[in-house]
mmCIF file of C-alpha atoms and ligand atoms in Angstrom:
data_model
loop_
_atom_site.group_PDB
_atom_site.id
_atom_site.type_symbol
_atom_site.label_atom_id
_atom_site.label_comp_id
_atom_site.label_asym_id
_atom_site.label_seq_id
_atom_site.Cartn_x
_atom_site.Cartn_y
_atom_site.Cartn_z
ATOM 1 C CA MET E 16 15.917 -8.670 -18.652
ATOM 2 C CA SER E 17 12.121 -7.946 -16.760
ATOM 3 C CA ASN E 18 9.592 -10.034 -18.646
ATOM 4 C CA ILE E 19 7.395 -6.797 -18.069
ATOM 5 C CA THR E 20 4.382 -6.295 -20.885
ATOM 6 C CA HIS E 21 2.082 -4.498 -19.257
ATOM 7 C CA HIS E 22 2.997 -0.851 -19.253
ATOM 8 C CA ILE E 23 2.218 2.719 -17.129
ATOM 9 C CA PRO E 24 0.305 4.546 -19.829
ATOM 10 C CA GLU E 25 1.161 7.507 -21.277
ATOM 11 C CA PRO E 26 -0.568 10.258 -19.991
ATOM 12 C CA MET E 27 -0.024 9.096 -16.931
ATOM 13 C CA LEU E 28 3.610 8.961 -16.884
ATOM 14 C CA ALA E 29 3.298 12.364 -18.340
ATOM 15 C CA ALA E 30 0.687 13.302 -15.578
ATOM 16 C CA TYR E 31 3.994 11.516 -12.564
ATOM 17 C CA ALA E 32 6.199 14.182 -14.089
ATOM 18 C CA ALA E 33 3.803 17.570 -13.786
ATOM 19 C CA GLY E 34 3.465 16.078 -10.513
ATOM 20 C CA THR E 35 -0.542 15.745 -10.858
ATOM 21 C CA LEU E 36 -1.573 12.408 -9.932
ATOM 22 C CA PRO E 37 -3.061 11.874 -7.091
ATOM 23 C CA PRO E 38 -0.517 10.130 -4.236
ATOM 24 C CA VAL E 39 -2.267 6.929 -4.181
ATOM 25 C CA PHE E 40 -1.585 6.543 -8.423
ATOM 26 C CA GLU E 41 1.793 8.542 -7.943
ATOM 27 C CA THR E 42 3.065 5.369 -5.169
ATOM 28 C CA VAL E 43 2.186 3.217 -8.417
ATOM 29 C CA VAL E 44 3.978 4.721 -10.767
ATOM 30 C CA ALA E 45 7.090 5.396 -9.179
ATOM 31 C CA THR E 46 6.739 1.791 -7.475
ATOM 32 C CA HIS E 47 6.385 0.705 -11.693
ATOM 33 C CA VAL E 48 9.719 2.599 -12.871
ATOM 34 C CA SER E 49 11.643 1.162 -9.827
ATOM 35 C CA MET E 50 11.016 -2.085 -11.759
ATOM 36 C CA CYS E 51 11.012 -1.115 -15.396
ATOM 37 C CA ALA E 52 13.740 0.475 -17.512
ATOM 38 C CA ALA E 53 11.099 0.618 -20.552
ATOM 39 C CA CYS E 54 9.045 3.549 -18.186
ATOM 40 C CA ARG E 55 11.942 4.627 -16.046
ATOM 41 C CA ALA E 56 13.347 6.176 -19.536
ATOM 42 C CA GLY E 57 9.707 7.908 -20.956
ATOM 43 C CA MET E 58 9.589 8.962 -17.227
ATOM 44 C CA GLN E 59 13.189 10.740 -17.966
ATOM 45 C CA ALA E 60 11.655 12.313 -21.647
ATOM 46 C CA HIS E 61 9.071 13.484 -20.176
ATOM 47 C CA GLU E 62 10.965 15.358 -17.850
ATOM 48 C CA ILE E 63 13.093 16.389 -20.696
ATOM 49 C CA ALA E 64 10.106 17.950 -22.775
ATOM 50 C CA GLY E 65 8.758 19.498 -19.472
ATOM 51 C CA GLY E 66 12.847 21.411 -19.130
ATOM 52 C CA ALA E 67 12.455 21.925 -22.713
ATOM 53 C CA VAL E 68 9.460 23.980 -22.099
ATOM 54 C CA LEU E 69 10.755 24.967 -18.783
ATOM 55 C CA GLU E 70 13.372 26.944 -21.047
ATOM 56 C CA ALA E 71 11.406 27.979 -23.398
ATOM 57 C CA GLY E 72 9.043 29.885 -21.548
ATOM 58 C CA ASP E 73 9.172 33.559 -20.963
ATOM 59 C CA GLY E 74 11.062 35.005 -17.890
ATOM 60 C CA ALA E 75 10.320 36.967 -14.766
ATOM 61 C CA ASP E 76 12.999 39.206 -13.877
ATOM 62 C CA LEU E 77 14.515 38.809 -9.968
ATOM 63 C CA SER E 78 14.868 40.508 -7.372
ATOM 64 C CA ASP E 79 18.623 42.337 -7.172
ATOM 65 C CA ALA E 80 19.219 40.570 -4.261
ATOM 66 C CA LEU E 81 18.196 36.928 -4.763
ATOM 67 C CA LYS E 82 21.353 35.657 -6.522
ATOM 68 C CA SER E 83 23.556 36.864 -4.149
ATOM 69 C CA ASP E 84 21.437 35.972 -1.415
ATOM 70 C CA VAL E 85 21.900 32.209 -3.104
ATOM 71 C CA LEU E 86 25.476 32.849 -3.790
ATOM 72 C CA ALA E 87 25.875 33.324 -0.146
ATOM 73 C CA LEU E 88 24.538 29.888 1.520
ATOM 74 C CA LEU E 89 26.810 27.888 -1.034
ATOM 75 C CA ASP E 90 28.601 27.553 1.933
ATOM 76 C CA GLY E 91 26.358 26.708 4.067
ATOM 77 C CA PRO E 92 24.804 23.256 5.107
ATOM 78 C CA ALA E 93 23.144 21.456 2.747
ATOM 79 C CA PRO E 94 19.038 21.303 3.630
ATOM 80 C CA GLU E 95 18.153 18.170 5.060
ATOM 81 C CA ASP E 96 17.804 15.324 2.791
ATOM 82 C CA ARG E 97 14.118 13.049 2.572
ATOM 83 C CA PRO E 98 16.763 9.390 2.280
ATOM 84 C CA ALA E 99 15.647 7.570 -0.649
ATOM 85 C CA PRO E 100 13.541 4.298 1.046
ATOM 86 C CA LYS E 101 15.140 1.145 0.023
ATOM 87 C CA ARG E 102 13.362 -1.882 -1.075
ATOM 88 C CA LYS E 103 13.142 -4.647 1.438
ATOM 89 C CA GLY E 104 11.981 -8.336 -0.080
ATOM 90 C CA ILE E 105 9.813 -8.523 -2.565
ATOM 91 C CA TYR E 106 8.579 -4.603 -1.613
ATOM 92 C CA PRO E 107 10.419 -1.923 -3.514
ATOM 93 C CA GLY E 108 11.197 1.921 -2.607
ATOM 94 C CA PRO E 109 7.637 3.398 -2.762
ATOM 95 C CA VAL E 110 6.308 1.311 -1.403
ATOM 96 C CA MET E 111 8.648 0.980 2.030
ATOM 97 C CA ALA E 112 8.353 4.575 2.314
ATOM 98 C CA ALA E 113 4.676 4.182 1.698
ATOM 99 C CA LEU E 114 4.499 1.498 5.093
ATOM 100 C CA LYS E 115 7.016 3.844 6.389
ATOM 101 C CA ASN E 116 10.225 1.297 6.312
ATOM 102 C CA ARG E 117 7.833 -1.018 8.641
ATOM 103 C CA GLU E 118 6.509 -4.866 7.401
ATOM 104 C CA PRO E 119 2.915 -4.666 5.821
ATOM 105 C CA ARG E 120 -0.607 -5.128 8.876
ATOM 106 C CA TRP E 121 -1.998 -7.381 7.278
ATOM 107 C CA LYS E 122 -6.309 -7.513 8.061
ATOM 108 C CA SER E 123 -8.175 -10.708 6.682
ATOM 109 C CA LEU E 124 -11.294 -9.913 4.147
ATOM 110 C CA GLY E 125 -11.954 -13.630 4.650
ATOM 111 C CA MET E 126 -10.954 -16.767 2.011
ATOM 112 C CA GLY E 127 -7.653 -16.449 2.908
ATOM 113 C CA VAL E 128 -7.245 -12.512 1.321
ATOM 114 C CA ARG E 129 -5.874 -10.199 3.035
ATOM 115 C CA GLN E 130 -5.315 -6.750 2.701
ATOM 116 C CA SER E 131 -3.273 -3.796 4.566
ATOM 117 C CA ILE E 132 -4.043 -0.457 3.985
ATOM 118 C CA LEU E 133 -1.213 1.984 3.244
ATOM 119 C CA MET E 134 -3.457 5.022 2.610
ATOM 120 C CA ASP E 135 -6.766 5.747 2.662
ATOM 121 C CA GLY E 136 -8.458 9.312 1.830
ATOM 122 C CA PRO E 137 -10.872 11.521 -0.241
ATOM 123 C CA ASP E 138 -7.903 11.427 -3.261
ATOM 124 C CA GLY E 139 -8.415 7.318 -3.270
ATOM 125 C CA SER E 140 -6.752 4.593 -1.022
ATOM 126 C CA LEU E 141 -3.726 2.458 -2.089
ATOM 127 C CA ARG E 142 -3.432 -1.246 -0.624
ATOM 128 C CA LEU E 143 -2.054 -4.430 -0.778
ATOM 129 C CA LEU E 144 -3.869 -7.097 -1.239
ATOM 130 C CA HIS E 145 -2.407 -10.786 -0.615
ATOM 131 C CA ILE E 146 -4.096 -13.474 -2.195
ATOM 132 C CA PRO E 147 -3.846 -17.011 -2.251
ATOM 133 C CA PRO E 148 -2.920 -18.887 -5.910
ATOM 134 C CA GLY E 149 -6.683 -20.209 -7.882
ATOM 135 C CA ARG E 150 -7.985 -17.865 -5.775
ATOM 136 C CA ALA E 151 -10.405 -14.794 -7.066
ATOM 137 C CA VAL E 152 -9.939 -10.874 -6.017
ATOM 138 C CA PRO E 153 -12.855 -10.182 -5.247
ATOM 139 C CA ASP E 154 -15.119 -9.100 -7.724
ATOM 140 C CA HIS E 155 -15.486 -5.881 -7.800
ATOM 141 C CA GLY E 156 -17.142 -2.655 -9.940
ATOM 142 C CA HIS E 157 -15.466 0.772 -9.335
ATOM 143 C CA ASN E 158 -16.217 3.806 -10.371
ATOM 144 C CA GLY E 159 -12.887 5.997 -12.185
ATOM 145 C CA ILE E 160 -9.481 4.302 -12.728
ATOM 146 C CA GLU E 161 -8.129 1.347 -10.424
ATOM 147 C CA MET E 162 -3.997 0.515 -10.829
ATOM 148 C CA THR E 163 -2.680 -2.717 -9.645
ATOM 149 C CA LEU E 164 0.593 -3.759 -9.904
ATOM 150 C CA VAL E 165 2.006 -6.784 -9.255
ATOM 151 C CA LEU E 166 4.884 -7.441 -6.780
ATOM 152 C CA GLN E 167 4.865 -11.157 -5.922
ATOM 153 C CA GLY E 168 3.250 -14.337 -7.837
ATOM 154 C CA SER E 169 0.668 -13.419 -10.577
ATOM 155 C CA PHE E 170 -2.994 -12.683 -11.529
ATOM 156 C CA ALA E 171 -5.223 -13.318 -14.717
ATOM 157 C CA ASP E 172 -8.168 -11.810 -15.512
ATOM 158 C CA GLU E 173 -10.427 -11.120 -19.181
ATOM 159 C CA THR E 174 -7.524 -9.091 -20.549
ATOM 160 C CA GLY E 175 -4.697 -11.219 -20.423
ATOM 161 C CA THR E 176 -2.400 -12.547 -16.981
ATOM 162 C CA PHE E 177 -0.212 -10.309 -15.255
ATOM 163 C CA GLY E 178 3.281 -11.306 -13.222
ATOM 164 C CA VAL E 179 5.286 -9.751 -11.397
ATOM 165 C CA GLY E 180 5.840 -6.409 -12.315
ATOM 166 C CA ASP E 181 2.925 -5.965 -14.773
ATOM 167 C CA LEU E 182 0.429 -3.169 -14.458
ATOM 168 C CA GLU E 183 -3.030 -3.556 -15.222
ATOM 169 C CA VAL E 184 -5.599 0.137 -15.751
ATOM 170 C CA ALA E 185 -8.598 -0.853 -15.524
ATOM 171 C CA ASP E 186 -12.221 2.213 -15.853
ATOM 172 C CA GLU E 187 -14.632 2.449 -14.360
ATOM 173 C CA GLU E 188 -15.905 0.292 -17.958
ATOM 174 C CA LEU E 189 -14.520 -2.619 -17.512
ATOM 175 C CA GLU E 190 -15.464 -5.357 -14.892
ATOM 176 C CA HIS E 191 -13.100 -7.524 -14.686
ATOM 177 C CA THR E 192 -12.551 -11.072 -11.975
ATOM 178 C CA PRO E 193 -9.045 -11.196 -11.327
ATOM 179 C CA VAL E 194 -7.583 -15.292 -10.392
ATOM 180 C CA ALA E 195 -4.413 -15.429 -8.332
ATOM 181 C CA GLY E 196 -2.159 -17.941 -10.784
ATOM 182 C CA GLU E 197 -0.414 -20.905 -9.294
ATOM 183 C CA GLY E 198 2.873 -20.770 -7.271
ATOM 184 C CA LEU E 199 3.509 -17.912 -4.636
ATOM 185 C CA PRO E 200 0.304 -16.631 -3.221
ATOM 186 C CA CYS E 201 -0.564 -13.017 -5.517
ATOM 187 C CA ILE E 202 0.787 -10.034 -3.597
ATOM 188 C CA CYS E 203 -0.122 -6.939 -5.124
ATOM 189 C CA LEU E 204 -0.528 -3.035 -4.922
ATOM 190 C CA ALA E 205 -3.746 -1.353 -5.511
ATOM 191 C CA ALA E 206 -4.595 2.472 -6.058
ATOM 192 C CA THR E 207 -8.264 3.795 -6.609
ATOM 193 C CA ASP E 208 -9.876 6.424 -6.978
ATOM 194 C CA ALA E 209 -12.968 6.294 -5.686
ATOM 195 C CA PRO E 210 -13.943 3.553 -2.318
ATOM 196 C CA LEU E 211 -14.331 -0.138 -4.529
ATOM 197 C CA ARG E 212 -17.445 -1.538 -4.264
ATOM 198 C CA PHE E 213 -17.047 -5.823 -3.547
ATOM 199 C CA ARG E 214 -19.829 -7.302 -4.633
ATOM 200 C CA THR E 215 -19.526 -10.982 -3.781
ATOM 201 C CA LEU E 216 -17.196 -10.777 -0.487
ATOM 202 C CA MET E 217 -18.369 -9.010 2.288
ATOM 203 C CA PRO E 218 -22.236 -7.405 2.724
ATOM 204 C CA ARG E 219 -21.955 -3.779 1.681
ATOM 205 C CA LEU E 220 -22.840 -3.134 5.704
ATOM 206 C CA LEU E 221 -19.489 -4.014 6.549
ATOM 207 C CA GLN E 222 -18.014 -2.145 3.961
ATOM 208 C CA PRO E 223 -16.619 1.007 6.102
ATOM 209 C CA LEU E 224 -15.370 -1.430 8.830
ATOM 210 C CA PHE E 225 -12.368 -3.070 6.441
ATOM 211 C CA ARG E 226 -12.388 0.481 4.681
ATOM 212 C CA ILE E 227 -13.402 -0.837 1.374
ATOM 213 C CA MET L 10 28.734 38.506 -2.081
ATOM 214 C CA THR L 11 31.205 38.252 -5.145
ATOM 215 C CA VAL L 12 32.822 35.116 -5.765
ATOM 216 C CA ASP L 13 36.738 34.832 -5.414
ATOM 217 C CA MET L 14 36.526 32.497 -8.708
ATOM 218 C CA THR L 15 40.865 32.268 -8.222
ATOM 219 C CA ARG L 16 40.485 30.674 -4.541
ATOM 220 C CA ASP L 17 37.127 28.775 -6.018
ATOM 221 C CA GLU L 18 39.503 27.066 -8.758
ATOM 222 C CA ALA L 19 42.116 26.710 -6.588
ATOM 223 C CA ALA L 20 39.609 24.450 -3.884
ATOM 224 C CA ALA L 21 38.080 22.778 -6.541
ATOM 225 C CA ARG L 22 41.497 21.665 -8.033
ATOM 226 C CA THR L 23 42.703 20.033 -4.380
ATOM 227 C CA GLN L 24 39.273 18.683 -3.365
ATOM 228 C CA ARG L 25 38.175 16.340 -6.933
ATOM 229 C CA PRO L 26 41.395 16.941 -9.848
ATOM 230 C CA VAL L 27 41.519 13.724 -10.910
ATOM 231 C CA ARG L 28 38.011 13.226 -12.375
ATOM 232 C CA PHE L 29 37.408 16.878 -13.314
ATOM 233 C CA VAL L 30 40.402 16.756 -16.072
ATOM 234 C CA LYS L 31 39.062 13.285 -17.445
ATOM 235 C CA ARG L 32 35.127 14.666 -17.723
ATOM 236 C CA GLU L 33 36.680 17.938 -19.284
ATOM 237 C CA LYS L 34 38.547 16.150 -21.813
ATOM 238 C CA ARG L 35 35.331 14.524 -23.332
ATOM 239 C CA THR L 36 33.429 17.385 -23.307
ATOM 240 C CA VAL L 37 34.186 17.834 -26.837
ATOM 241 C CA THR L 38 34.482 14.802 -29.815
ATOM 242 C CA ASP L 39 34.561 15.537 -33.470
ATOM 243 C CA GLY L 40 33.731 19.436 -33.244
ATOM 244 C CA GLN L 41 30.684 19.211 -31.785
ATOM 245 C CA GLU L 42 30.375 20.801 -28.504
ATOM 246 C CA ILE L 43 27.934 19.781 -25.623
ATOM 247 C CA SER L 44 25.624 23.207 -24.550
ATOM 248 C CA ASP L 45 27.013 25.471 -21.787
ATOM 249 C CA GLN L 46 24.278 25.015 -19.968
ATOM 250 C CA THR L 47 25.592 20.995 -19.778
ATOM 251 C CA VAL L 48 29.669 22.156 -19.597
ATOM 252 C CA TRP L 49 28.376 24.868 -16.757
ATOM 253 C CA MET L 50 26.329 21.962 -14.728
ATOM 254 C CA LEU L 51 29.502 19.594 -15.227
ATOM 255 C CA ALA L 52 32.092 22.194 -13.777
ATOM 256 C CA VAL L 53 29.781 22.315 -10.777
ATOM 257 C CA ARG L 54 29.052 18.870 -9.905
ATOM 258 C CA ASP L 55 32.925 18.078 -10.717
ATOM 259 C CA ALA L 56 35.131 21.319 -9.575
ATOM 260 C CA ARG L 57 32.175 22.752 -7.616
ATOM 261 C CA ASP L 58 32.893 25.604 -9.586
ATOM 262 C CA LYS L 59 31.231 28.667 -8.143
ATOM 263 C CA ALA L 60 31.322 30.937 -11.388
ATOM 264 C CA ALA L 61 29.662 28.332 -13.143
ATOM 265 C CA PHE L 62 26.922 27.890 -10.735
ATOM 266 C CA ALA L 63 26.400 32.127 -11.335
ATOM 267 C CA ARG L 64 26.013 31.506 -15.201
ATOM 268 C CA LEU L 65 23.574 28.628 -13.917
ATOM 269 C CA PHE L 66 21.612 31.082 -11.741
ATOM 270 C CA ASP L 67 21.470 33.648 -14.381
ATOM 271 C CA PHE L 68 19.666 31.737 -17.165
ATOM 272 C CA TYR L 69 17.691 29.353 -15.182
ATOM 273 C CA GLY L 70 16.550 32.169 -12.222
ATOM 274 C CA PRO L 71 14.149 34.096 -14.885
ATOM 275 C CA ARG L 72 12.933 31.456 -16.393
ATOM 276 C CA LEU L 73 12.456 29.197 -13.375
ATOM 277 C CA LYS L 74 10.051 32.207 -11.582
ATOM 278 C CA GLY L 75 8.686 32.630 -14.748
ATOM 279 C CA PHE L 76 7.476 29.008 -14.739
ATOM 280 C CA VAL L 77 6.254 29.205 -11.493
ATOM 281 C CA MET L 78 4.501 31.878 -11.812
ATOM 282 C CA ARG L 79 2.755 31.094 -15.062
ATOM 283 C CA GLY L 80 1.625 27.801 -12.811
ATOM 284 C CA GLY L 81 -0.297 30.788 -10.114
ATOM 285 C CA MET L 82 2.371 31.475 -7.583
ATOM 286 C CA ASP L 83 2.925 35.140 -6.103
ATOM 287 C CA ALA L 84 6.403 36.174 -7.389
ATOM 288 C CA ALA L 85 7.719 36.748 -3.732
ATOM 289 C CA LEU L 86 7.170 32.462 -3.139
ATOM 290 C CA ALA L 87 8.322 31.763 -6.596
ATOM 291 C CA GLU L 88 11.277 32.963 -5.723
ATOM 292 C CA GLU L 89 11.658 31.078 -2.532
ATOM 293 C CA ILE L 90 11.474 28.391 -5.528
ATOM 294 C CA VAL L 91 13.927 29.855 -7.125
ATOM 295 C CA GLN L 92 16.045 30.003 -4.302
ATOM 296 C CA ASP L 93 15.577 26.726 -2.990
ATOM 297 C CA VAL L 94 15.948 24.397 -6.628
ATOM 298 C CA MET L 95 18.858 26.766 -7.343
ATOM 299 C CA LEU L 96 20.741 25.726 -4.186
ATOM 300 C CA THR L 97 19.489 21.277 -4.511
ATOM 301 C CA VAL L 98 21.716 21.923 -7.555
ATOM 302 C CA TRP L 99 24.415 22.724 -6.234
ATOM 303 C CA HIS L 100 24.165 20.247 -3.209
ATOM 304 C CA LYS L 101 23.159 17.714 -4.967
ATOM 305 C CA ALA L 102 25.139 18.183 -8.809
ATOM 306 C CA ALA L 103 26.698 14.617 -8.137
ATOM 307 C CA GLN L 104 23.022 13.091 -9.380
ATOM 308 C CA PHE L 105 23.603 14.786 -12.050
ATOM 309 C CA ASP L 106 23.981 12.302 -15.050
ATOM 310 C CA PRO L 107 23.992 13.620 -18.463
ATOM 311 C CA GLU L 108 23.588 10.702 -20.274
ATOM 312 C CA ARG L 109 20.722 10.057 -18.869
ATOM 313 C CA ALA L 110 18.563 13.606 -18.340
ATOM 314 C CA GLN L 111 18.877 17.771 -19.275
ATOM 315 C CA VAL L 112 20.065 20.101 -16.971
ATOM 316 C CA SER L 113 16.397 22.201 -17.678
ATOM 317 C CA GLY L 114 15.260 18.243 -17.110
ATOM 318 C CA TRP L 115 16.770 17.938 -13.965
ATOM 319 C CA ILE L 116 15.590 21.153 -12.686
ATOM 320 C CA TYR L 117 12.049 20.971 -14.164
ATOM 321 C CA GLN L 118 11.940 17.395 -11.912
ATOM 322 C CA ILE L 119 13.630 19.154 -8.673
ATOM 323 C CA THR L 120 10.847 21.956 -9.006
ATOM 324 C CA ARG L 121 8.490 19.567 -9.257
ATOM 325 C CA ASN L 122 9.348 17.335 -5.982
ATOM 326 C CA ARG L 123 9.480 21.004 -4.409
ATOM 327 C CA GLN L 124 6.410 21.992 -5.012
ATOM 328 C CA ILE L 125 4.488 18.587 -4.316
ATOM 329 C CA ASP L 126 6.919 18.320 -0.957
ATOM 330 C CA THR L 127 5.350 22.079 -0.088
ATOM 331 C CA ILE L 128 1.877 21.299 -0.444
ATOM 332 C CA ARG L 129 2.063 17.572 1.355
ATOM 333 C CA ARG L 130 2.775 16.749 4.225
ATOM 334 C CA THR L 131 4.207 12.897 2.807
ATOM 335 C CA GLY L 132 6.529 13.921 -0.039
ATOM 336 C CA ARG L 133 6.171 12.912 -3.745
ATOM 337 C CA ALA L 134 6.255 9.433 -4.342
ATOM 338 C CA MET L 135 9.582 8.776 -5.763
ATOM 339 C CA PRO L 136 11.222 5.975 -7.858
ATOM 340 C CA GLU L 137 14.406 3.794 -6.415
ATOM 341 C CA GLU L 138 17.130 5.628 -7.473
ATOM 342 C CA LEU L 139 19.703 3.455 -9.898
ATOM 343 C CA LYS L 140 23.010 2.254 -8.502
ATOM 344 C CA HIS L 141 25.622 4.590 -9.630
ATOM 345 C CA GLU L 142 28.646 3.469 -9.918
ATOM 346 C CA ASP L 143 31.168 6.033 -9.320
ATOM 347 C CA GLU L 144 33.843 4.186 -11.679
ATOM 348 C CA HIS L 145 31.087 4.222 -14.443
ATOM 349 C CA GLU L 146 33.190 6.155 -17.496
ATOM 350 C CA PRO L 147 30.904 8.977 -19.096
ATOM 351 C CA ASP L 148 30.004 8.368 -22.577
ATOM 352 C CA ALA L 149 30.706 11.372 -24.650
ATOM 353 C CA GLY L 150 29.002 10.216 -27.767
ATOM 354 C CA GLN L 151 25.949 9.373 -25.314
ATOM 355 C CA VAL L 152 25.692 12.891 -23.759
ATOM 356 C CA LEU L 153 25.909 14.362 -27.641
ATOM 357 C CA ALA L 154 23.261 12.187 -28.847
ATOM 358 C CA MET L 155 21.204 13.321 -25.779
ATOM 359 C CA GLU L 156 21.556 16.790 -26.180
ATOM 360 C CA GLN L 157 20.914 16.484 -30.082
ATOM 361 C CA GLU L 158 17.244 14.285 -29.085
ATOM 362 C CA ALA L 159 16.867 17.535 -26.862
ATOM 363 C CA GLY L 160 17.627 19.873 -29.297
ATOM 364 C CA LYS L 161 15.122 18.602 -32.092
ATOM 365 C CA LEU L 162 12.205 18.159 -29.234
ATOM 366 C CA LYS L 163 12.878 21.655 -28.453
ATOM 367 C CA GLN L 164 12.942 22.249 -31.789
ATOM 368 C CA ALA L 165 9.134 20.624 -32.338
ATOM 369 C CA LEU L 166 8.484 22.163 -29.534
ATOM 370 C CA GLY L 167 9.051 25.832 -31.668
ATOM 371 C CA ARG L 168 6.872 25.132 -34.365
ATOM 372 C CA LEU L 169 3.614 24.486 -32.981
ATOM 373 C CA LYS L 170 0.781 26.398 -33.059
ATOM 374 C CA PRO L 171 0.088 28.580 -30.349
ATOM 375 C CA ASP L 172 -2.930 27.023 -28.678
ATOM 376 C CA GLN L 173 -1.237 23.138 -29.264
ATOM 377 C CA ARG L 174 1.814 24.840 -27.715
ATOM 378 C CA ALA L 175 -0.899 26.388 -24.801
ATOM 379 C CA MET L 176 -1.966 23.120 -23.858
ATOM 380 C CA ILE L 177 1.767 21.229 -23.511
ATOM 381 C CA GLU L 178 2.756 24.138 -21.863
ATOM 382 C CA LYS L 179 0.058 24.038 -19.228
ATOM 383 C CA ALA L 180 0.508 20.192 -18.936
ATOM 384 C CA TYR L 181 4.039 20.031 -18.473
ATOM 385 C CA LEU L 182 3.197 23.220 -15.201
ATOM 386 C CA GLY L 183 0.578 21.189 -14.359
ATOM 387 C CA ASP L 184 -2.499 22.745 -14.951
ATOM 388 C CA LEU L 185 -4.463 19.672 -17.066
ATOM 389 C CA THR L 186 -6.072 16.902 -14.988
ATOM 390 C CA HIS L 187 -5.483 13.410 -16.667
ATOM 391 C CA GLN L 188 -8.584 13.895 -18.716
ATOM 392 C CA GLU L 189 -7.034 16.452 -20.345
ATOM 393 C CA ILE L 190 -3.323 15.597 -20.637
ATOM 394 C CA ARG L 191 -5.043 11.979 -22.695
ATOM 395 C CA GLU L 192 -6.440 14.313 -24.870
ATOM 396 C CA GLN L 193 -3.110 16.714 -25.474
ATOM 397 C CA THR L 194 -0.865 16.670 -28.253
ATOM 398 C CA GLY L 195 1.796 13.876 -28.019
ATOM 399 C CA LEU L 196 5.594 15.593 -28.594
ATOM 400 C CA PRO L 197 8.135 12.961 -30.161
ATOM 401 C CA LEU L 198 9.805 11.496 -27.066
ATOM 402 C CA GLY L 199 9.957 8.161 -28.929
ATOM 403 C CA THR L 200 13.759 9.111 -29.863
ATOM 404 C CA ILE L 201 14.930 10.058 -26.333
ATOM 405 C CA LYS L 202 13.637 7.419 -24.531
ATOM 406 C CA SER L 203 14.737 4.548 -27.219
ATOM 407 C CA ARG L 204 18.361 6.596 -26.135
ATOM 408 C CA ILE L 205 17.973 6.417 -22.343
ATOM 409 C CA ARG L 206 17.372 3.124 -22.626
ATOM 410 C CA LEU L 207 19.915 2.271 -24.512
ATOM 411 C CA GLY L 208 21.711 4.171 -21.893
ATOM 412 C CA LEU L 209 20.082 1.957 -19.160
ATOM 413 C CA GLU L 210 20.710 -1.238 -20.811
ATOM 414 C CA ARG L 211 24.172 -0.286 -21.481
ATOM 415 C CA LEU L 212 24.716 0.419 -17.400
ATOM 416 C CA ARG L 213 22.596 -2.577 -16.311
ATOM 417 C CA HIS L 214 24.935 -4.300 -18.066
ATOM 418 C CA GLU L 215 27.875 -2.762 -16.360
ATOM 419 C CA LEU L 216 26.690 -3.459 -13.157
ATOM 420 C CA LYS L 217 25.897 -6.911 -13.657
ATOM 421 C CA GLU L 218 29.760 -7.889 -14.733
ATOM 422 C CA LEU L 219 30.656 -5.877 -11.675
ATOM 423 C CA ARG L 220 28.645 -8.399 -9.984
ATOM 424 C CA GLU L 221 28.997 -12.099 -11.975
ATOM 425 C CA PRO L 222 32.887 -10.749 -13.270
HETATM 426 ZN ZN1 LIG M 308 6.653 0.110 -17.587
#
């Protein structure tokens, strides 16, 4: 059984089911759900609630030909399917999809910390972070929400210890200093909806270069 | 186009006869019946029954159109969505699992995927699918329990005050921001969650036994 103790907050699960999360957070939620039966059940419960809303609402009349058009298409070829991505090593399917099924391309941030950027745009950024055991993840403040999901190893900060599958959701209120645990390097999937401000590691001028 | 029932039924029997008969026996337990929608969906899934699909279409088509139009879509585009979603229901019927999903919830999810795939180049990030064993016997008790919980949820929805109900509808239509969803009135999802969780745990045990005989 899993030892996951830090889960997806309920409103985020609801937002995932409703399809309103920005892609970077959506990917983190889909990845955690791939690892966590409890949150999968929660997601499915929200889908059932969405279905109840769909079923209870007023209908709109359909054009006369729509039904016969659809019935006529049943024997046609099935539309092409986006194959569900498969887990590879420590990377669950949604991460492999974000990696486009390739290996992560690590770039050094110094002090043994590495990152591989998966998405970066106005809606936020998504990256893999690789932090050697005992090493601090660079201290940062942020605007907005930050989600960090552990894929290997662990980290601990002022709020607790996070092992494989655990998800930390932090907002602008939290000033935290995560430190990677002993054992395997900590590899986590981190999403932010606003550019991070790494304070201790890099001069601010260099930040655009590293896209942080 | 008219659906030739006799031919379709005959075709269905030659396709997957054993499984359908097996499932059909399980649809009624202790005098309690599962909903029409689930029965139709299982007939589509197991027997490729076009008449049952036509019933699903009659039931969900107009509701689906109304739903996406309340989400701000124009009528023509809404009908395109109805067409695509209902065709997906037909082609992906094998993925429907009445122990963990309701037909309406499954259709809701397909609709969301379809809408997001239209808006975004990259498509929606989806969880890995659970490994589904073909030999896994459906558990009528679990199916009924899910239906009952979903029924209670629908009743709870019906009892909400109009403004609360509008809020819930907006949330699942996708009209609310994350912040607004945080503040919304909750629906009683607890029991459904534990039912689904039990089903998942049982499935996992079965898979484990398969791996470690
Ligand atoms: Zn979880």
